[in-house]
PDB file of C-alpha atoms in Angstrom:
ATOM      1  CA  MET A   1      -8.379  -1.737  14.281  1.00 57.00           C
ATOM      2  CA  ASN A   2      -4.937  -1.121  15.714  1.00 60.00           C
ATOM      3  CA  SER A   3      -4.923   0.936  18.907  1.00 73.00           C
ATOM      4  CA  LEU A   4      -2.339   3.317  17.463  1.00 77.00           C
ATOM      5  CA  PHE A   5      -5.204   5.116  15.691  1.00 82.00           C
ATOM      6  CA  SER A   6      -6.594   6.083  19.109  1.00 79.00           C
ATOM      7  CA  LYS A   7      -4.449   9.234  19.041  1.00 82.00           C
ATOM      8  CA  ILE A   8      -6.607  10.686  16.285  1.00 84.00           C
ATOM      9  CA  ASN A   9      -9.250  13.109  17.551  1.00 81.00           C
ATOM     10  CA  ARG A  10     -10.682  14.301  14.237  1.00 83.00           C
ATOM     11  CA  SER A  11     -12.231  12.675  11.186  1.00 90.00           C
ATOM     12  CA  CYS A  12      -9.573  11.798   8.620  1.00 94.00           C
ATOM     13  CA  THR A  13      -8.951   9.767   5.507  1.00 96.00           C
ATOM     14  CA  ILE A  14      -5.747   7.913   4.639  1.00 97.00           C
ATOM     15  CA  HIS A  15      -5.208   6.732   1.071  1.00 98.00           C
ATOM     16  CA  LEU A  16      -2.700   3.972   0.297  1.00 98.00           C
ATOM     17  CA  VAL A  17      -1.547   3.651  -3.316  1.00 98.00           C
ATOM     18  CA  ARG A  18       0.811   1.120  -4.811  1.00 98.00           C
ATOM     19  CA  HIS A  19       3.279   2.580  -7.306  1.00 98.00           C
ATOM     20  CA  ALA A  20       2.493   2.404 -11.027  1.00 98.00           C
ATOM     21  CA  GLU A  21       3.837  -0.345 -13.277  1.00 98.00           C
ATOM     22  CA  SER A  22       7.625  -0.623 -13.167  1.00 98.00           C
ATOM     23  CA  LEU A  23       9.977  -2.371 -15.556  1.00 97.00           C
ATOM     24  CA  HIS A  24      10.377  -5.271 -13.085  1.00 96.00           C
ATOM     25  CA  ASN A  25       6.584  -5.577 -12.832  1.00 96.00           C
ATOM     26  CA  LYS A  26       6.331  -5.790 -16.608  1.00 96.00           C
ATOM     27  CA  LYS A  27       8.974  -8.525 -16.687  1.00 95.00           C
ATOM     28  CA  GLY A  28       7.394 -10.452 -13.802  1.00 93.00           C
ATOM     29  CA  LEU A  29      10.424  -9.998 -11.545  1.00 95.00           C
ATOM     30  CA  VAL A  30      10.679  -9.372  -7.810  1.00 94.00           C
ATOM     31  CA  ALA A  31      12.128  -5.885  -7.414  1.00 95.00           C
ATOM     32  CA  GLY A  32      12.402  -5.557  -3.639  1.00 95.00           C
ATOM     33  CA  ARG A  33      14.925  -2.798  -2.948  1.00 96.00           C
ATOM     34  CA  ILE A  34      16.235  -2.816  -6.556  1.00 96.00           C
ATOM     35  CA  GLU A  35      15.589   0.381  -8.514  1.00 97.00           C
ATOM     36  CA  SER A  36      13.124  -0.195 -11.342  1.00 97.00           C
ATOM     37  CA  PRO A  37      11.761   2.784 -13.336  1.00 98.00           C
ATOM     38  CA  LEU A  38       8.158   3.222 -14.414  1.00 98.00           C
ATOM     39  CA  THR A  39       7.152   1.987 -17.829  1.00 98.00           C
ATOM     40  CA  GLU A  40       5.208   4.158 -20.286  1.00 97.00           C
ATOM     41  CA  LEU A  41       2.052   2.368 -19.147  1.00 97.00           C
ATOM     42  CA  GLY A  42       3.042   3.049 -15.552  1.00 98.00           C
ATOM     43  CA  ILE A  43       3.335   6.775 -16.189  1.00 97.00           C
ATOM     44  CA  THR A  44      -0.116   6.742 -17.799  1.00 97.00           C
ATOM     45  CA  GLN A  45      -1.510   4.819 -14.809  1.00 97.00           C
ATOM     46  CA  ALA A  46      -0.046   7.393 -12.426  1.00 98.00           C
ATOM     47  CA  HIS A  47      -1.561  10.328 -14.318  1.00 97.00           C
ATOM     48  CA  THR A  48      -4.962   8.633 -14.468  1.00 97.00           C
ATOM     49  CA  THR A  49      -4.804   7.938 -10.731  1.00 97.00           C
ATOM     50  CA  ALA A  50      -3.787  11.547 -10.051  1.00 97.00           C
ATOM     51  CA  ILE A  51      -6.807  12.838 -11.968  1.00 96.00           C
ATOM     52  CA  HIS A  52      -9.094  10.404 -10.132  1.00 96.00           C
ATOM     53  CA  LEU A  53      -7.802  11.672  -6.767  1.00 96.00           C
ATOM     54  CA  LYS A  54      -7.885  15.354  -7.749  1.00 93.00           C
ATOM     55  CA  ASP A  55     -11.071  16.059  -5.781  1.00 92.00           C
ATOM     56  CA  ALA A  56      -9.877  14.265  -2.637  1.00 93.00           C
ATOM     57  CA  ALA A  57      -8.356  17.470  -1.183  1.00 92.00           C
ATOM     58  CA  ILE A  58      -5.175  15.631  -0.237  1.00 97.00           C
ATOM     59  CA  GLN A  59      -2.962  17.744   2.026  1.00 97.00           C
ATOM     60  CA  ALA A  60       0.143  15.556   2.242  1.00 98.00           C
ATOM     61  CA  VAL A  61       1.696  12.818   0.103  1.00 98.00           C
ATOM     62  CA  PHE A  62       4.213  10.410   1.615  1.00 98.00           C
ATOM     63  CA  THR A  63       6.399   8.148  -0.485  1.00 98.00           C
ATOM     64  CA  SER A  64       9.149   5.579  -0.441  1.00 97.00           C
ATOM     65  CA  SER A  65      12.488   6.823  -1.743  1.00 96.00           C
ATOM     66  CA  LEU A  66      12.586   4.148  -4.475  1.00 98.00           C
ATOM     67  CA  SER A  67      12.091   5.869  -7.830  1.00 98.00           C
ATOM     68  CA  ARG A  68       9.037   3.884  -8.947  1.00 98.00           C
ATOM     69  CA  ALA A  69       7.124   5.041  -5.856  1.00 98.00           C
ATOM     70  CA  HIS A  70       8.601   8.552  -5.801  1.00 98.00           C
ATOM     71  CA  HIS A  71       7.782   9.109  -9.497  1.00 98.00           C
ATOM     72  CA  THR A  72       4.196   7.944  -8.944  1.00 98.00           C
ATOM     73  CA  ALA A  73       3.860  10.127  -5.842  1.00 98.00           C
ATOM     74  CA  THR A  74       5.237  13.176  -7.652  1.00 98.00           C
ATOM     75  CA  ILE A  75       2.654  12.851 -10.431  1.00 98.00           C
ATOM     76  CA  ILE A  76      -0.174  12.565  -7.886  1.00 98.00           C
ATOM     77  CA  ALA A  77       1.167  15.345  -5.651  1.00 98.00           C
ATOM     78  CA  GLU A  78       1.433  17.785  -8.579  1.00 97.00           C
ATOM     79  CA  GLU A  79      -2.366  17.659  -8.958  1.00 94.00           C
ATOM     80  CA  HIS A  80      -2.606  19.057  -5.425  1.00 95.00           C
ATOM     81  CA  GLY A  81       0.224  21.558  -5.685  1.00 95.00           C
ATOM     82  CA  ILE A  82       2.345  19.861  -3.048  1.00 96.00           C
ATOM     83  CA  THR A  83       5.705  18.099  -2.843  1.00 97.00           C
ATOM     84  CA  PRO A  84       5.944  14.454  -1.727  1.00 98.00           C
ATOM     85  CA  ILE A  85       7.514  13.696   1.644  1.00 97.00           C
ATOM     86  CA  ILE A  86      10.178  10.994   1.181  1.00 97.00           C
ATOM     87  CA  ASP A  87      10.756   8.484   3.958  1.00 96.00           C
ATOM     88  CA  ASP A  88      12.667   5.191   3.749  1.00 94.00           C
ATOM     89  CA  GLN A  89      10.409   3.511   6.296  1.00 94.00           C
ATOM     90  CA  PHE A  90       7.805   3.253   3.516  1.00 97.00           C
ATOM     91  CA  THR A  91      10.164   1.351   1.209  1.00 97.00           C
ATOM     92  CA  GLU A  92       9.562  -2.140  -0.162  1.00 97.00           C
ATOM     93  CA  ILE A  93      10.281  -5.379   1.650  1.00 95.00           C
ATOM     94  CA  ASP A  94      13.873  -6.549   1.412  1.00 96.00           C
ATOM     95  CA  ALA A  95      13.358  -9.682  -0.705  1.00 94.00           C
ATOM     96  CA  GLY A  96      16.833 -11.051  -0.039  1.00 95.00           C
ATOM     97  CA  VAL A  97      18.081 -13.577  -2.596  1.00 94.00           C
ATOM     98  CA  LEU A  98      14.765 -13.384  -4.490  1.00 93.00           C
ATOM     99  CA  GLU A  99      15.384  -9.820  -5.667  1.00 95.00           C
ATOM    100  CA  GLY A 100      15.528  -9.760  -9.455  1.00 94.00           C
ATOM    101  CA  LYS A 101      14.087 -13.289  -9.660  1.00 92.00           C
ATOM    102  CA  ASN A 102      10.918 -14.587 -11.299  1.00 92.00           C
ATOM    103  CA  ILE A 103       8.840 -16.415  -8.663  1.00 85.00           C
ATOM    104  CA  ALA A 104       6.958 -18.373 -11.334  1.00 83.00           C
ATOM    105  CA  GLN A 105      10.235 -19.823 -12.611  1.00 88.00           C
ATOM    106  CA  LEU A 106      11.603 -20.501  -9.136  1.00 86.00           C
ATOM    107  CA  GLN A 107       9.748 -23.826  -8.917  1.00 85.00           C
ATOM    108  CA  ASP A 108      11.917 -25.229 -11.719  1.00 88.00           C
ATOM    109  CA  HIS A 109      15.204 -23.558 -10.811  1.00 88.00           C
ATOM    110  CA  ASN A 110      15.102 -23.963  -7.021  1.00 91.00           C
ATOM    111  CA  PRO A 111      12.149 -26.167  -5.966  1.00 91.00           C
ATOM    112  CA  SER A 112      13.277 -26.348  -2.335  1.00 92.00           C
ATOM    113  CA  LEU A 113      13.327 -22.565  -1.924  1.00 91.00           C
ATOM    114  CA  PHE A 114      10.034 -22.329  -3.812  1.00 88.00           C
ATOM    115  CA  GLU A 115       8.334 -24.731  -1.364  1.00 89.00           C
ATOM    116  CA  ASP A 116       9.803 -22.901   1.626  1.00 86.00           C
ATOM    117  CA  PHE A 117       8.579 -19.581   0.248  1.00 85.00           C
ATOM    118  CA  LYS A 118       5.087 -20.982  -0.318  1.00 82.00           C
ATOM    119  CA  CYS A 119       4.873 -22.409   3.196  1.00 82.00           C
ATOM    120  CA  TYR A 120       6.739 -19.818   5.249  1.00 81.00           C
ATOM    121  CA  SER A 121       6.811 -16.682   3.089  1.00 81.00           C
ATOM    122  CA  TRP A 122       9.860 -14.470   3.702  1.00 84.00           C
ATOM    123  CA  GLU A 123      10.878 -16.358   6.871  1.00 86.00           C
ATOM    124  CA  ARG A 124      12.750 -18.960   4.812  1.00 87.00           C
ATOM    125  CA  VAL A 125      14.182 -16.675   2.123  1.00 92.00           C
ATOM    126  CA  PRO A 126      17.885 -16.039   2.798  1.00 94.00           C
ATOM    127  CA  LYS A 127      18.700 -12.400   3.615  1.00 95.00           C
ATOM    128  CA  ALA A 128      15.037 -11.341   3.348  1.00 95.00           C
ATOM    129  CA  GLU A 129      13.263  -9.077   5.840  1.00 94.00           C
ATOM    130  CA  ARG A 130      11.546 -11.107   8.556  1.00 91.00           C
ATOM    131  CA  ILE A 131       7.932 -10.948   9.684  1.00 87.00           C
ATOM    132  CA  ALA A 132       8.843  -9.565  13.114  1.00 87.00           C
ATOM    133  CA  GLN A 133      10.758  -6.744  11.433  1.00 90.00           C
ATOM    134  CA  LEU A 134       7.880  -6.024   9.062  1.00 90.00           C
ATOM    135  CA  ILE A 135       5.360  -5.821  11.909  1.00 88.00           C
ATOM    136  CA  VAL A 136       7.547  -3.309  13.734  1.00 90.00           C
ATOM    137  CA  ARG A 137       8.171  -1.261  10.582  1.00 93.00           C
ATOM    138  CA  ALA A 138       4.484  -1.185   9.636  1.00 93.00           C
ATOM    139  CA  SER A 139       3.518  -0.046  13.129  1.00 91.00           C
ATOM    140  CA  SER A 140       6.193   2.642  13.007  1.00 94.00           C
ATOM    141  CA  ALA A 141       4.943   3.802   9.594  1.00 96.00           C
ATOM    142  CA  TRP A 142       1.373   4.139  10.859  1.00 95.00           C
ATOM    143  CA  THR A 143       2.607   6.012  13.923  1.00 94.00           C
ATOM    144  CA  HIS A 144       4.478   8.434  11.674  1.00 95.00           C
ATOM    145  CA  ILE A 145       1.361   9.088   9.589  1.00 96.00           C
ATOM    146  CA  VAL A 146      -0.883   9.473  12.649  1.00 94.00           C
ATOM    147  CA  ASP A 147       1.568  11.871  14.309  1.00 95.00           C
ATOM    148  CA  TYR A 148       1.704  13.942  11.124  1.00 96.00           C
ATOM    149  CA  ILE A 149      -2.104  14.132  10.985  1.00 95.00           C
ATOM    150  CA  MET A 150      -2.219  15.340  14.580  1.00 93.00           C
ATOM    151  CA  THR A 151       0.699  17.793  14.575  1.00 95.00           C
ATOM    152  CA  GLN A 152      -0.038  19.309  11.142  1.00 96.00           C
ATOM    153  CA  HIS A 153      -3.822  19.404  11.661  1.00 95.00           C
ATOM    154  CA  VAL A 154      -4.641  17.712   8.352  1.00 96.00           C
ATOM    155  CA  ASN A 155      -7.353  15.194   7.537  1.00 94.00           C
ATOM    156  CA  GLN A 156      -6.515  13.897   4.036  1.00 97.00           C
ATOM    157  CA  VAL A 157      -3.162  12.177   3.452  1.00 98.00           C
ATOM    158  CA  LEU A 158      -1.865   9.740   0.872  1.00 98.00           C
ATOM    159  CA  LEU A 159       0.987   7.242   0.900  1.00 98.00           C
ATOM    160  CA  VAL A 160       2.588   5.743  -2.207  1.00 98.00           C
ATOM    161  CA  SER A 161       4.398   2.537  -1.326  1.00 98.00           C
ATOM    162  CA  HIS A 162       4.965  -1.005  -2.602  1.00 98.00           C
ATOM    163  CA  GLY A 163       2.916  -4.178  -2.917  1.00 96.00           C
ATOM    164  CA  GLY A 164       4.850  -6.131  -0.306  1.00 94.00           C
ATOM    165  CA  PHE A 165       4.957  -3.443   2.365  1.00 96.00           C
ATOM    166  CA  LEU A 166       1.351  -2.385   1.777  1.00 96.00           C
ATOM    167  CA  GLN A 167       0.374  -5.934   2.802  1.00 92.00           C
ATOM    168  CA  TRP A 168       1.881  -5.288   6.197  1.00 91.00           C
ATOM    169  CA  LEU A 169       0.367  -1.847   6.575  1.00 93.00           C
ATOM    170  CA  PHE A 170      -3.032  -3.412   5.944  1.00 92.00           C
ATOM    171  CA  LYS A 171      -2.415  -6.275   8.370  1.00 87.00           C
ATOM    172  CA  SER A 172      -1.081  -3.889  10.998  1.00 87.00           C
ATOM    173  CA  SER A 173      -4.173  -1.683  10.662  1.00 88.00           C
ATOM    174  CA  LEU A 174      -6.235  -4.709  11.718  1.00 83.00           C
ATOM    175  CA  GLY A 175      -4.019  -5.298  14.732  1.00 76.00           C
ATOM    176  CA  ALA A 176      -2.087  -8.264  13.306  1.00 67.00           C
ATOM    177  CA  GLU A 177       0.973  -9.018  15.410  1.00 66.00           C
ATOM    178  CA  GLY A 178       2.730 -11.864  17.178  1.00 58.00           C
ATOM    179  CA  ASN A 179       3.718 -15.363  16.097  1.00 57.00           C
ATOM    180  CA  HIS A 180       0.238 -16.244  14.821  1.00 56.00           C
ATOM    181  CA  VAL A 181       0.851 -13.993  11.811  1.00 61.00           C
ATOM    182  CA  GLN A 182       3.289 -16.605  10.514  1.00 59.00           C
ATOM    183  CA  GLN A 183       0.451 -19.138  10.291  1.00 58.00           C
ATOM    184  CA  TRP A 184      -2.377 -16.881   9.113  1.00 58.00           C
ATOM    185  CA  ALA A 185      -2.878 -13.337   7.966  1.00 62.00           C
ATOM    186  CA  PRO A 186      -5.068 -11.797   5.255  1.00 69.00           C
ATOM    187  CA  ILE A 187      -3.450 -11.476   1.829  1.00 79.00           C
ATOM    188  CA  ILE A 188      -4.750  -8.493  -0.121  1.00 85.00           C
ATOM    189  CA  THR A 189      -4.230  -7.786  -3.804  1.00 86.00           C
ATOM    190  CA  PHE A 190      -2.525  -4.451  -4.422  1.00 94.00           C
ATOM    191  CA  SER A 191      -2.367  -3.783  -8.150  1.00 96.00           C
ATOM    192  CA  ASN A 192      -0.228  -1.111  -9.761  1.00 98.00           C
ATOM    193  CA  CYS A 193      -1.824   2.209  -8.746  1.00 98.00           C
ATOM    194  CA  GLY A 194      -4.490   0.333  -6.769  1.00 97.00           C
ATOM    195  CA  ILE A 195      -6.099   2.757  -4.281  1.00 97.00           C
ATOM    196  CA  SER A 196      -7.122   1.680  -0.782  1.00 97.00           C
ATOM    197  CA  THR A 197      -8.881   4.164   1.479  1.00 97.00           C
ATOM    198  CA  LEU A 198      -9.043   4.039   5.275  1.00 95.00           C
ATOM    199  CA  VAL A 199     -11.591   6.294   6.976  1.00 94.00           C
ATOM    200  CA  ILE A 200     -11.253   7.054  10.686  1.00 91.00           C
ATOM    201  CA  GLU A 201     -14.156   8.619  12.585  1.00 87.00           C
ATOM    202  CA  PRO A 202     -13.516   9.268  16.299  1.00 78.00           C
ATOM    203  CA  TYR A 203     -16.479   9.608  18.638  1.00 75.00           C
ATOM    204  CA  VAL A 204     -15.926  12.749  20.694  1.00 69.00           C
ATOM    205  CA  LYS A 205     -18.174  13.804  23.567  1.00 69.00           C
ATOM    206  CA  ASN A 206     -17.487  16.828  25.762  1.00 67.00           C
ATOM    207  CA  LYS A 207     -14.146  17.252  23.958  1.00 64.00           C
ATOM    208  CA  VAL A 208     -13.069  13.758  25.016  1.00 63.00           C
ATOM    209  CA  THR A 209     -12.428  11.021  22.450  1.00 57.00           C
ATOM    210  CA  HIS A 210     -14.256   7.902  23.634  1.00 55.00           C
ATOM    211  CA  SER A 211     -13.903   5.491  20.724  1.00 61.00           C
ATOM    212  CA  HIS A 212     -13.065   5.185  17.026  1.00 68.00           C
ATOM    213  CA  PHE A 213     -14.992   3.913  14.058  1.00 80.00           C
ATOM    214  CA  ALA A 214     -12.449   2.997  11.398  1.00 85.00           C
ATOM    215  CA  PHE A 215     -13.145   1.150   8.187  1.00 89.00           C
ATOM    216  CA  TRP A 216     -11.569   0.399   4.826  1.00 93.00           C
ATOM    217  CA  LYS A 217     -13.896   2.261   2.458  1.00 93.00           C
ATOM    218  CA  ARG A 218     -12.305   0.668  -0.585  1.00 94.00           C
ATOM    219  CA  ILE A 219      -9.465  -1.740  -1.273  1.00 95.00           C
ATOM    220  CA  ASN A 220      -7.429  -1.826  -4.482  1.00 96.00           C
ATOM    221  CA  TYR A 221      -9.643   0.405  -6.611  1.00 96.00           C
ATOM    222  CA  ILE A 222      -7.959   0.668 -10.022  1.00 95.00           C
ATOM    223  CA  ALA A 223      -8.785   4.030 -11.574  1.00 93.00           C
ATOM    224  CA  TYR A 224      -6.829   3.324 -14.748  1.00 86.00           C
ATOM    225  CA  GLU A 225      -8.629   0.072 -15.474  1.00 80.00           C
ATOM    226  CA  ASN A 226     -12.076   1.490 -14.787  1.00 73.00           C
ATOM    227  CA  ASN A 227     -11.464   4.597 -16.899  1.00 70.00           C
ATOM    228  CA  HIS A 228     -10.217   2.543 -19.863  1.00 63.00           C
ATOM    229  CA  ARG A 229     -12.771  -0.245 -19.770  1.00 54.00           C
ATOM    230  CA  PRO A 230     -14.994  -0.608 -22.881  1.00 45.00           C
ATOM    231  CA  HIS A 231     -18.617   0.296 -22.258  1.00 42.00           C
ATOM    232  CA  HIS A 232     -21.027  -2.650 -22.400  1.00 41.00           C
ATOM    233  CA  LYS A 233     -24.779  -2.803 -22.339  1.00 40.00           C
ATOM    234  CA  ASP A 234     -24.656  -5.471 -19.657  1.00 39.00           C
ATOM    235  CA  LYS A 235     -25.865  -3.609 -16.577  1.00 36.00           C
ATOM    236  CA  THR A 236     -24.739  -6.420 -14.280  1.00 33.00           C
ATOM    237  CA  SER A 237     -21.056  -5.595 -14.814  1.00 33.00           C
ATOM    238  CA  ARG A 238     -19.320  -4.050 -11.813  1.00 33.00           C
ATOM    239  CA  ASP A 239     -16.155  -2.075 -11.225  1.00 36.00           C
ATOM    240  CA  LYS A 240     -13.245  -4.365 -10.461  1.00 34.00           C
ATOM    241  CA  THR A 241     -12.162  -4.149  -6.867  1.00 33.00           C
ATOM    242  CA  THR A 242     -10.430  -6.791  -4.791  1.00 31.00           C
TER     243      THR A 242
END
């Protein structure tokens, strides 16, 4: 895990949630920094997720300022009687010229850009946020959350962000940095309202923190899908997580 978690001297849990379905999601378009409101399904997803997290005793909810994240965060925060904390450092990746575009159709309309995107991700997309910038921003975001946990003496926080930026928060939590990230880094599925939970357990002896045991307890748990799945007699079926 990233050394920035070494500041934490108490057990804590950090939940990451991708915003609920937006209009751009429904249309299969890259939203990036474009405003895209929640759909009716998205609002239902957010309420279902809020109910699922009701017993988590969440003490703070952070959110991107983009409305699809802020709306999702507000619905979740209301279950805990708190107001979301808005911060632009949690906003989505700047997708440059791909904002508003359909990636699936890009292969036909701009095959050269499509191949560059496949091979080099955002590094070859004009005007898009670069990997080096994303690594710095993700590290800064984690630092902000860790500092809040320490200064406010809380142990259950939640962040509502976006699929693209959540990738980099996850990678950063594992210590991913440097040029090698351009060649390899884990790609994690973050579905609409997918919940990922990071648990941090410091080992303290004689009031001194010696080490940390941190693990991702769950990744991309979809409360809406599991609560609306038809019941089957097949006992081998499992909850969908990725």
